[in-house]
mmCIF file of C-alpha atoms in Angstrom:
data_model
loop_
_atom_site.group_PDB
_atom_site.id
_atom_site.type_symbol
_atom_site.label_atom_id
_atom_site.label_comp_id
_atom_site.label_asym_id
_atom_site.label_seq_id
_atom_site.Cartn_x
_atom_site.Cartn_y
_atom_site.Cartn_z
ATOM 1 C CA MET A 86 18.056 -10.810 15.771
ATOM 2 C CA ASN A 87 17.843 -9.756 12.944
ATOM 3 C CA ILE A 88 15.085 -10.041 10.515
ATOM 4 C CA GLN A 89 15.857 -10.308 6.162
ATOM 5 C CA PHE A 90 12.350 -8.229 5.431
ATOM 6 C CA ALA A 91 10.199 -7.616 2.119
ATOM 7 C CA ALA A 92 8.105 -5.572 1.479
ATOM 8 C CA PRO A 93 5.477 -5.323 -2.243
ATOM 9 C CA CYS A 94 4.097 -2.418 -3.275
ATOM 10 C CA LEU A 95 2.226 -0.966 -6.450
ATOM 11 C CA PHE A 96 4.591 -0.553 -9.053
ATOM 12 C CA GLY A 97 5.603 3.280 -9.427
ATOM 13 C CA LEU A 98 5.711 3.954 -5.628
ATOM 14 C CA GLU A 99 9.118 1.285 -4.495
ATOM 15 C CA SER A 100 10.619 5.016 -3.626
ATOM 16 C CA LEU A 101 8.247 6.674 -0.737
ATOM 17 C CA VAL A 102 8.611 2.993 0.864
ATOM 18 C CA ALA A 103 12.338 2.537 0.328
ATOM 19 C CA GLU A 104 11.927 6.719 1.836
ATOM 20 C CA GLU A 105 9.217 5.707 4.488
ATOM 21 C CA LEU A 106 11.236 2.394 6.389
ATOM 22 C CA ARG A 107 14.668 5.304 5.901
ATOM 23 C CA GLU A 108 12.908 7.486 8.061
ATOM 24 C CA MET A 109 11.644 4.130 10.658
ATOM 25 C CA GLU A 110 15.451 3.113 10.562
ATOM 26 C CA ALA A 111 15.378 -0.111 9.028
ATOM 27 C CA GLN A 112 18.344 -0.708 7.367
ATOM 28 C CA ASN A 113 20.335 -1.853 4.148
ATOM 29 C CA VAL A 114 17.163 -0.718 2.246
ATOM 30 C CA ARG A 115 16.822 -1.712 -0.881
ATOM 31 C CA ALA A 116 14.298 -1.340 -3.861
ATOM 32 C CA GLU A 117 13.601 -3.552 -6.971
ATOM 33 C CA ASN A 118 10.718 -3.374 -9.335
ATOM 34 C CA GLY A 119 7.309 -3.538 -7.302
ATOM 35 C CA ARG A 120 9.449 -4.311 -3.773
ATOM 36 C CA VAL A 121 11.411 -2.907 -1.094
ATOM 37 C CA PHE A 122 14.078 -5.113 0.971
ATOM 38 C CA PHE A 123 14.909 -4.598 4.424
ATOM 39 C CA GLU A 124 16.774 -5.676 7.067
ATOM 40 C CA GLY A 125 15.596 -5.407 11.297
ATOM 41 C CA ASP A 126 14.576 -6.618 14.677
ATOM 42 C CA GLU A 127 11.419 -7.407 16.041
ATOM 43 C CA ASN A 128 9.967 -4.400 16.045
ATOM 44 C CA MET A 129 10.885 -2.874 12.935
ATOM 45 C CA LEU A 130 8.553 -5.962 11.911
ATOM 46 C CA ALA A 131 5.876 -4.206 14.294
ATOM 47 C CA ARG A 132 7.216 -0.678 13.187
ATOM 48 C CA ALA A 133 6.652 -0.893 9.376
ATOM 49 C CA ASN A 134 3.319 -2.778 9.777
ATOM 50 C CA ILE A 135 1.858 -0.232 11.766
ATOM 51 C CA CYS A 136 3.717 2.997 10.134
ATOM 52 C CA SER A 137 4.171 1.527 6.189
ATOM 53 C CA ARG A 138 1.727 4.339 4.214
ATOM 54 C CA TYR A 139 2.749 2.591 0.635
ATOM 55 C CA SER A 140 4.328 -0.769 1.360
ATOM 56 C CA GLU A 141 1.038 -3.701 0.129
ATOM 57 C CA ARG A 142 2.216 -6.100 3.039
ATOM 58 C CA ILE A 143 5.533 -7.244 5.089
ATOM 59 C CA LEU A 144 7.065 -10.193 4.537
ATOM 60 C CA LEU A 145 9.447 -12.166 6.254
ATOM 61 C CA GLU A 146 12.120 -13.463 3.549
ATOM 62 C CA LEU A 147 13.215 -17.315 5.081
ATOM 63 C CA GLY A 148 15.407 -17.353 2.487
ATOM 64 C CA HIS A 149 16.540 -17.447 -1.149
ATOM 65 C CA PHE A 150 18.493 -19.756 -4.140
ATOM 66 C CA GLU A 151 18.046 -20.277 -6.808
ATOM 67 C CA ALA A 152 15.981 -23.440 -8.714
ATOM 68 C CA HIS A 153 15.800 -24.138 -12.483
ATOM 69 C CA THR A 154 14.631 -27.397 -11.257
ATOM 70 C CA PHE A 155 11.463 -29.537 -9.260
ATOM 71 C CA GLU A 156 14.046 -30.901 -7.387
ATOM 72 C CA GLU A 157 16.785 -27.360 -6.758
ATOM 73 C CA LEU A 158 13.941 -25.852 -5.599
ATOM 74 C CA PHE A 159 12.756 -29.114 -3.433
ATOM 75 C CA GLN A 160 15.804 -29.442 -1.972
ATOM 76 C CA GLY A 161 16.109 -25.496 -1.503
ATOM 77 C CA VAL A 162 13.631 -25.297 0.578
ATOM 78 C CA LYS A 163 14.236 -28.318 2.274
ATOM 79 C CA ASN A 164 17.757 -26.228 3.604
ATOM 80 C CA LEU A 165 15.797 -23.992 4.958
ATOM 81 C CA PRO A 166 16.024 -23.107 8.598
ATOM 82 C CA LEU A 167 11.926 -23.259 8.895
ATOM 83 C CA GLU A 168 11.630 -24.607 12.836
ATOM 84 C CA ASN A 169 12.733 -20.926 12.826
ATOM 85 C CA TRP A 170 9.576 -19.168 12.273
ATOM 86 C CA ILE A 171 7.138 -22.344 12.151
ATOM 87 C CA GLY A 172 5.926 -23.681 15.312
ATOM 88 C CA VAL A 173 4.472 -27.187 15.683
ATOM 89 C CA TYR A 174 1.304 -26.416 15.365
ATOM 90 C CA ASP A 175 1.465 -23.754 13.080
ATOM 91 C CA ALA A 176 -0.602 -23.680 9.750
ATOM 92 C CA PHE A 177 1.876 -22.956 6.791
ATOM 93 C CA PRO A 178 -0.524 -22.991 3.697
ATOM 94 C CA VAL A 179 1.539 -22.012 0.035
ATOM 95 C CA LYS A 180 1.154 -19.772 -2.587
ATOM 96 C CA GLY A 181 3.275 -17.420 -5.206
ATOM 97 C CA HIS A 182 4.166 -17.454 -8.063
ATOM 98 C CA SER A 183 7.160 -17.624 -11.725
ATOM 99 C CA LEU A 184 7.654 -14.846 -13.806
ATOM 100 C CA LYS A 185 10.286 -15.687 -16.422
ATOM 101 C CA SER A 186 11.842 -19.003 -14.796
ATOM 102 C CA ASP A 187 12.091 -21.942 -15.307
ATOM 103 C CA LEU A 188 9.068 -23.251 -12.553
ATOM 104 C CA PHE A 189 6.258 -21.724 -14.696
ATOM 105 C CA SER A 190 3.515 -23.532 -12.914
ATOM 106 C CA VAL A 191 2.753 -22.169 -9.833
ATOM 107 C CA SER A 192 -0.067 -24.760 -8.250
ATOM 108 C CA ASP A 193 3.392 -27.284 -9.390
ATOM 109 C CA CYS A 194 5.529 -25.153 -7.246
ATOM 110 C CA GLN A 195 2.722 -24.841 -4.614
ATOM 111 C CA ALA A 196 2.644 -28.463 -3.796
ATOM 112 C CA ILE A 197 6.747 -29.067 -4.025
ATOM 113 C CA ILE A 198 6.926 -26.263 -1.243
ATOM 114 C CA LYS A 199 4.846 -27.159 0.696
ATOM 115 C CA LYS A 200 5.768 -30.982 0.240
ATOM 116 C CA ALA A 201 9.548 -29.605 1.310
ATOM 117 C CA ALA A 202 8.572 -27.322 3.754
ATOM 118 C CA VAL A 203 6.645 -30.125 5.869
ATOM 119 C CA GLU A 204 10.219 -32.880 5.435
ATOM 120 C CA ARG A 205 12.144 -30.005 6.352
ATOM 121 C CA LEU A 206 9.828 -29.749 10.038
ATOM 122 C CA LYS A 207 9.310 -33.089 9.628
ATOM 123 C CA SER A 208 13.281 -34.037 10.559
ATOM 124 C CA VAL A 209 13.361 -31.086 13.364
ATOM 125 C CA TYR A 210 10.278 -32.173 15.431
ATOM 126 C CA ASN A 211 10.355 -36.140 14.719
ATOM 127 C CA ILE A 212 6.035 -35.855 14.217
ATOM 128 C CA SER A 213 4.815 -37.496 10.699
ATOM 129 C CA TRP A 214 1.644 -35.588 9.757
ATOM 130 C CA PHE A 215 1.355 -31.626 11.170
ATOM 131 C CA GLU A 216 -2.414 -31.064 12.582
ATOM 132 C CA GLU A 217 -1.737 -26.993 11.467
ATOM 133 C CA THR A 218 -3.897 -26.302 14.036
ATOM 134 C CA GLY A 219 -1.837 -23.441 14.831
ATOM 135 C CA ALA A 220 -1.239 -19.262 14.270
ATOM 136 C CA LYS A 221 -1.485 -19.095 10.578
ATOM 137 C CA HIS A 222 2.311 -18.506 8.745
ATOM 138 C CA GLN A 223 1.352 -18.192 5.275
ATOM 139 C CA LEU A 224 4.144 -19.151 2.869
ATOM 140 C CA ILE A 225 4.724 -17.040 -0.206
ATOM 141 C CA PHE A 226 7.301 -17.646 -2.656
ATOM 142 C CA SER A 227 8.305 -15.977 -5.558
ATOM 143 C CA ILE A 228 10.146 -16.955 -8.368
ATOM 144 C CA MET A 229 11.794 -14.743 -10.502
ATOM 145 C CA ASN A 230 14.867 -15.304 -13.559
ATOM 146 C CA ASN A 231 14.533 -18.476 -11.495
ATOM 147 C CA MET A 232 15.786 -16.883 -8.097
ATOM 148 C CA VAL A 233 13.309 -17.973 -5.346
ATOM 149 C CA HIS A 234 12.308 -16.468 -2.411
ATOM 150 C CA LEU A 235 10.805 -17.692 -0.121
ATOM 151 C CA PHE A 236 9.099 -15.746 2.770
ATOM 152 C CA ILE A 237 6.038 -15.459 5.668
ATOM 153 C CA ASP A 238 3.559 -12.575 5.310
ATOM 154 C CA THR A 239 2.812 -10.578 8.857
ATOM 155 C CA SER A 240 0.530 -8.338 7.670
ATOM 156 C CA GLY A 241 -2.200 -10.956 7.389
ATOM 157 C CA GLU A 242 -5.288 -8.536 5.060
ATOM 158 C CA PRO A 243 -3.335 -6.175 2.659
ATOM 159 C CA LEU A 244 -1.590 -3.342 4.325
ATOM 160 C CA HIS A 245 -4.505 -0.982 1.726
ATOM 161 C CA LYS A 246 -7.199 -2.462 4.278
ATOM 162 C CA ARG A 247 -6.375 0.009 7.143
ATOM 163 C CA GLY A 248 -9.783 -0.519 8.069
ATOM 164 C CA TYR A 249 -11.655 2.457 8.170
ATOM 165 C CA ARG A 250 -13.510 1.844 5.273
ATOM 166 C CA PRO A 251 -15.505 -1.663 5.531
ATOM 167 C CA GLU A 252 -17.267 -0.060 2.882
ATOM 168 C CA ALA A 253 -16.377 2.496 -0.941
ATOM 169 C CA ASN A 254 -18.308 3.495 -3.358
ATOM 170 C CA ALA A 255 -18.274 1.865 -7.210
ATOM 171 C CA ALA A 256 -14.372 2.403 -7.922
ATOM 172 C CA PRO A 257 -12.151 3.117 -4.843
ATOM 173 C CA LEU A 258 -8.982 4.535 -4.564
ATOM 174 C CA ARG A 259 -6.032 1.731 -2.856
ATOM 175 C CA GLU A 260 -5.644 3.313 0.019
ATOM 176 C CA THR A 261 -1.816 3.045 -0.567
ATOM 177 C CA LEU A 262 -2.289 5.353 -3.684
ATOM 178 C CA ALA A 263 -4.234 7.677 -2.227
ATOM 179 C CA ALA A 264 -0.905 7.894 0.343
ATOM 180 C CA ALA A 265 0.648 8.136 -2.672
ATOM 181 C CA LEU A 266 -0.747 11.145 -4.373
ATOM 182 C CA CYS A 267 -0.298 13.435 -1.283
ATOM 183 C CA ALA A 268 3.626 12.336 -0.599
ATOM 184 C CA PHE A 269 3.943 12.843 -4.462
ATOM 185 C CA SER A 270 2.081 16.168 -4.255
ATOM 186 C CA ARG A 271 4.280 17.616 -1.266
ATOM 187 C CA LEU A 272 1.922 17.965 0.607
ATOM 188 C CA ARG A 273 1.992 19.093 3.911
ATOM 189 C CA PRO A 274 0.618 19.716 8.040
ATOM 190 C CA TYR A 275 0.401 23.812 7.296
ATOM 191 C CA HIS A 276 -1.584 23.171 3.246
ATOM 192 C CA THR A 277 -5.243 22.801 2.680
ATOM 193 C CA LEU A 278 -6.408 19.999 0.452
ATOM 194 C CA TYR A 279 -9.347 19.902 -2.043
ATOM 195 C CA ASP A 280 -11.156 16.727 -3.922
ATOM 196 C CA PRO A 281 -13.645 17.623 -5.805
ATOM 197 C CA THR A 282 -14.072 14.523 -6.689
ATOM 198 C CA CYS A 283 -13.555 12.562 -3.167
ATOM 199 C CA GLY A 284 -16.288 9.723 -3.719
ATOM 200 C CA SER A 285 -15.650 8.161 -0.030
ATOM 201 C CA GLY A 286 -13.438 10.236 0.840
ATOM 202 C CA THR A 287 -10.022 8.113 0.886
ATOM 203 C CA ILE A 288 -7.618 10.810 -1.196
ATOM 204 C CA LEU A 289 -9.023 12.973 2.379
ATOM 205 C CA ILE A 290 -8.579 10.843 4.897
ATOM 206 C CA GLU A 291 -5.172 9.459 3.355
ATOM 207 C CA GLY A 292 -4.508 13.359 3.644
ATOM 208 C CA ALA A 293 -5.440 14.106 7.394
ATOM 209 C CA MET A 294 -3.583 10.872 8.169
ATOM 210 C CA LEU A 295 0.036 12.512 6.355
ATOM 211 C CA ALA A 296 -0.498 16.361 7.690
ATOM 212 C CA ASN A 297 -1.131 14.826 10.908
ATOM 213 C CA HIS A 298 2.003 11.608 11.365
ATOM 214 C CA ILE A 299 -1.018 9.912 12.231
ATOM 215 C CA ALA A 300 0.382 5.619 11.492
ATOM 216 C CA PRO A 301 -2.394 4.436 8.992
ATOM 217 C CA GLY A 302 -2.047 0.174 11.332
ATOM 218 C CA LEU A 303 -3.148 1.770 13.770
ATOM 219 C CA LYS A 304 -6.846 0.659 14.138
ATOM 220 C CA ARG A 305 -6.161 -2.721 12.728
ATOM 221 C CA HIS A 306 -4.212 -6.414 13.848
ATOM 222 C CA PHE A 307 -2.020 -8.773 12.145
ATOM 223 C CA ALA A 308 -1.269 -11.681 11.424
ATOM 224 C CA ALA A 309 2.274 -11.801 12.917
ATOM 225 C CA GLU A 310 0.438 -10.501 16.190
ATOM 226 C CA ARG A 311 -0.215 -14.426 16.888
ATOM 227 C CA PHE A 312 2.735 -15.922 15.640
ATOM 228 C CA GLU A 313 4.726 -17.791 19.200
ATOM 229 C CA GLN A 314 7.749 -16.993 18.098
ATOM 230 C CA LEU A 315 7.365 -13.005 18.411
ATOM 231 C CA PRO A 316 6.754 -10.972 21.747
ATOM 232 C CA GLU A 317 3.850 -9.393 22.686
ATOM 233 C CA ARG A 318 4.759 -6.173 23.862
ATOM 234 C CA ILE A 319 6.653 -5.323 20.599
ATOM 235 C CA TRP A 320 3.226 -4.485 19.635
ATOM 236 C CA GLU A 321 2.243 -2.394 21.966
ATOM 237 C CA GLU A 322 6.107 -0.312 22.312
ATOM 238 C CA GLU A 323 5.482 0.262 18.851
ATOM 239 C CA LYS A 324 2.304 1.624 19.007
ATOM 240 C CA GLU A 325 3.287 4.274 22.155
ATOM 241 C CA ARG A 326 6.116 4.957 19.002
ATOM 242 C CA ALA A 327 3.800 6.200 16.494
ATOM 243 C CA LYS A 328 0.707 7.669 19.295
ATOM 244 C CA SER A 329 4.756 9.928 20.533
ATOM 245 C CA LEU A 330 4.802 10.759 16.869
ATOM 246 C CA GLU A 331 2.163 11.930 16.213
ATOM 247 C CA ILE A 332 1.074 16.503 15.778
ATOM 248 C CA GLU A 333 -1.792 18.347 15.936
ATOM 249 C CA ALA A 334 -1.429 20.054 12.604
ATOM 250 C CA ASN A 335 -3.756 23.957 13.550
ATOM 251 C CA GLY A 336 -3.235 24.590 10.325
ATOM 252 C CA PHE A 337 -3.950 21.408 8.012
ATOM 253 C CA MET A 338 -7.603 21.664 6.497
ATOM 254 C CA ALA A 339 -8.838 19.188 3.327
ATOM 255 C CA TYR A 340 -12.659 20.093 1.241
ATOM 256 C CA GLY A 341 -14.223 17.945 -0.572
ATOM 257 C CA SER A 342 -16.746 17.274 -2.765
ATOM 258 C CA ASP A 343 -19.097 14.761 -5.213
ATOM 259 C CA ILE A 344 -22.188 15.027 -6.897
ATOM 260 C CA SER A 345 -23.329 11.807 -5.653
ATOM 261 C CA LYS A 346 -24.609 11.850 -1.728
ATOM 262 C CA ALA A 347 -24.281 8.547 -1.221
ATOM 263 C CA ALA A 348 -20.966 8.690 -1.601
ATOM 264 C CA LEU A 349 -20.256 11.646 0.946
ATOM 265 C CA ARG A 350 -21.704 9.798 3.385
ATOM 266 C CA LEU A 351 -19.758 7.217 3.121
ATOM 267 C CA SER A 352 -16.483 10.164 3.073
ATOM 268 C CA ARG A 353 -18.750 11.317 6.602
ATOM 269 C CA GLU A 354 -18.442 7.955 8.118
ATOM 270 C CA ASN A 355 -14.893 6.598 6.991
ATOM 271 C CA ALA A 356 -13.391 10.129 8.320
ATOM 272 C CA ILE A 357 -15.189 9.015 11.283
ATOM 273 C CA ARG A 358 -13.331 5.690 11.530
ATOM 274 C CA ALA A 359 -10.305 7.136 10.885
ATOM 275 C CA GLY A 360 -10.412 10.049 13.615
ATOM 276 C CA VAL A 361 -9.936 12.892 11.262
ATOM 277 C CA SER A 362 -13.349 13.955 10.603
ATOM 278 C CA ASP A 363 -12.737 17.354 12.140
ATOM 279 C CA LYS A 364 -9.828 18.091 9.485
ATOM 280 C CA ILE A 365 -12.728 17.364 6.712
ATOM 281 C CA VAL A 366 -15.134 19.522 4.982
ATOM 282 C CA LEU A 367 -18.037 17.930 2.644
ATOM 283 C CA THR A 368 -20.183 19.805 0.284
ATOM 284 C CA HIS A 369 -23.020 18.207 -2.282
ATOM 285 C CA TRP A 370 -21.808 19.413 -5.287
ATOM 286 C CA ASP A 371 -20.676 19.018 -9.086
ATOM 287 C CA LEU A 372 -16.831 19.095 -10.662
ATOM 288 C CA ALA A 373 -18.050 22.972 -12.253
ATOM 289 C CA HIS A 374 -19.099 24.330 -8.324
ATOM 290 C CA PHE A 375 -15.425 23.842 -7.853
ATOM 291 C CA ARG A 376 -14.237 27.307 -5.460
ATOM 292 C CA PRO A 377 -11.377 26.945 -3.598
ATOM 293 C CA GLU A 378 -12.005 28.042 0.117
ATOM 294 C CA THR A 379 -8.102 29.466 0.255
ATOM 295 C CA GLU A 380 -5.810 31.752 -1.265
ATOM 296 C CA ARG A 381 -3.488 28.302 -1.711
ATOM 297 C CA GLY A 382 -4.672 25.037 -1.980
ATOM 298 C CA THR A 383 -3.122 21.629 -2.649
ATOM 299 C CA VAL A 384 -5.602 20.011 -5.547
ATOM 300 C CA ILE A 385 -5.272 15.634 -5.681
ATOM 301 C CA CYS A 386 -8.478 14.052 -7.675
ATOM 302 C CA ASN A 387 -9.124 10.714 -8.703
ATOM 303 C CA PRO A 388 -11.856 11.020 -11.378
ATOM 304 C CA PRO A 389 -13.204 8.320 -12.733
ATOM 305 C CA TYR A 390 -12.875 7.666 -16.338
ATOM 306 C CA GLY A 391 -13.830 5.476 -18.770
ATOM 307 C CA GLU A 392 -12.094 2.210 -17.300
ATOM 308 C CA ARG A 393 -13.931 2.097 -13.984
ATOM 309 C CA MET A 394 -16.657 3.447 -14.689
ATOM 310 C CA GLN A 395 -18.243 5.632 -16.946
ATOM 311 C CA ASP A 396 -18.240 6.676 -21.224
ATOM 312 C CA ARG A 397 -14.936 7.396 -22.193
ATOM 313 C CA GLN A 398 -16.401 10.147 -23.505
ATOM 314 C CA GLU A 399 -18.169 11.509 -20.305
ATOM 315 C CA ALA A 400 -14.517 11.052 -19.488
ATOM 316 C CA ALA A 401 -12.817 13.075 -21.886
ATOM 317 C CA LYS A 402 -15.983 16.241 -21.400
ATOM 318 C CA LEU A 403 -14.643 15.842 -16.820
ATOM 319 C CA ILE A 404 -11.401 16.359 -18.030
ATOM 320 C CA GLU A 405 -11.912 19.139 -19.931
ATOM 321 C CA LEU A 406 -13.471 20.742 -17.011
ATOM 322 C CA MET A 407 -11.436 20.091 -14.935
ATOM 323 C CA GLY A 408 -8.449 22.249 -17.154
ATOM 324 C CA LYS A 409 -11.246 25.101 -16.806
ATOM 325 C CA MET A 410 -12.195 24.751 -13.379
ATOM 326 C CA PHE A 411 -8.487 24.615 -12.197
ATOM 327 C CA PRO A 412 -6.861 27.150 -14.150
ATOM 328 C CA GLN A 413 -3.302 28.455 -13.809
ATOM 329 C CA LYS A 414 -2.863 29.968 -9.862
ATOM 330 C CA ARG A 415 -0.340 31.247 -7.746
ATOM 331 C CA GLY A 416 -0.428 29.330 -4.642
ATOM 332 C CA PHE A 417 -2.088 26.228 -5.870
ATOM 333 C CA SER A 418 -0.776 23.340 -7.720
ATOM 334 C CA TYR A 419 -2.821 20.223 -9.114
ATOM 335 C CA SER A 420 -2.445 16.111 -8.815
ATOM 336 C CA ILE A 421 -4.836 14.002 -11.111
ATOM 337 C CA ILE A 422 -4.844 10.982 -11.794
ATOM 338 C CA SER A 423 -5.983 9.121 -15.331
ATOM 339 C CA PRO A 424 -5.343 6.197 -17.670
ATOM 340 C CA GLU A 425 -6.361 9.055 -20.563
ATOM 341 C CA GLU A 426 -3.250 9.023 -23.137
ATOM 342 C CA THR A 427 -4.995 12.554 -24.409
ATOM 343 C CA PHE A 428 -5.269 13.817 -21.427
ATOM 344 C CA GLU A 429 -2.601 16.762 -21.334
ATOM 345 C CA GLU A 430 -4.845 17.688 -24.661
ATOM 346 C CA LEU A 431 -8.169 17.095 -22.795
ATOM 347 C CA PHE A 432 -6.701 19.165 -19.808
ATOM 348 C CA GLY A 433 -5.947 22.762 -21.998
ATOM 349 C CA ARG A 434 -2.526 22.587 -21.146
ATOM 350 C CA LYS A 435 1.254 19.763 -20.497
ATOM 351 C CA ALA A 436 1.570 19.116 -16.747
ATOM 352 C CA ASP A 437 4.547 19.948 -15.490
ATOM 353 C CA LYS A 438 6.191 16.536 -14.204
ATOM 354 C CA ARG A 439 4.046 13.100 -14.791
ATOM 355 C CA ARG A 440 4.486 10.196 -12.881
ATOM 356 C CA LYS A 441 3.340 6.250 -13.851
ATOM 357 C CA LEU A 442 1.435 4.494 -12.088
ATOM 358 C CA TYR A 443 -1.003 1.653 -11.576
ATOM 359 C CA ASN A 444 -4.881 2.190 -10.457
ATOM 360 C CA GLY A 445 -4.563 -1.683 -9.459
ATOM 361 C CA MET A 446 -4.617 -3.195 -12.938
ATOM 362 C CA ILE A 447 -4.845 0.405 -14.216
ATOM 363 C CA LYS A 448 -1.785 2.094 -15.940
ATOM 364 C CA CYS A 449 -1.732 5.613 -15.261
ATOM 365 C CA GLN A 450 -0.276 8.640 -15.294
ATOM 366 C CA LEU A 451 -0.115 11.452 -12.231
ATOM 367 C CA TYR A 452 -0.520 14.798 -14.276
ATOM 368 C CA MET A 453 1.261 17.524 -11.812
ATOM 369 C CA TYR A 454 0.841 20.857 -12.152
ATOM 370 C CA PHE A 455 2.324 23.384 -9.979
ATOM 371 C CA LYS A 456 3.469 26.213 -11.954
#
């Protein structure tokens, strides 16, 4: 069965999502702003959910069409084969968004799509009332430039919720973004990773999982596991496949430090839950005491900044300190994510490369130093 999918992601991560999906053997992979479309079979649905490090969800596309009026929206949805994926008892709530389109009222679009879905399924199942007591098939619509895409969410909880971090520090970095920072920094299984502002340990944990090829979704469940339309075997098959790709990165080690003892306690607990505590060493000290333990290292950090935790003056002092503690040194690279527009001036030198990223709703740059 050939299924159309979409993987929404944080802006700036589209290339990583597309690359990893191709490595998973997905077909017709094509990236857009904030999402990547691809095709595959039932196993690909499970594989993408279990293995994607950088996607926020895996959506199954029911169809797409152009609509400028509510009538066109109604008829467009009513013409889609919803019964292929929504059973007579399944729940099918509706949510979504509309951008740069004639149909700009999200609540009205929700109501029209729900009504059209009910009418379609009524005609197929010959019933007038849907109890919706079965598995939840969340309908998600996207209307952009008057093009409507209708999806079913197969993930449930967002994919950045790996399951190892029930608690976090005051300003947690999303797991998908932490994994992306490691990928952009070209972290390898033989590297030593450092995060001297580690907080609850997300960069360290995602780095260890990436280095050891541990699939991020192995320890969680997904909405589509309850879909009667999918064979149960695909989930076990894909978990076994993911486990077979794991490696023992004996050359990898991660060192984290933080000024907060509470944050380090969370880091330790999270690393244990993620199964990578043997790859991570944690120390209680502040950035001024940063001393690498090895001759080579990959430093990646998400320091506190004004918009998140500290006031901007304190954040600026921290960047200045980083410039002193992260000298140009053969064998070392540094990647720092920050929204501070004068970062390079404060740090003391121009970045060798920059990438525009978003940490939540905060527009940031990833400043990379490797020369």
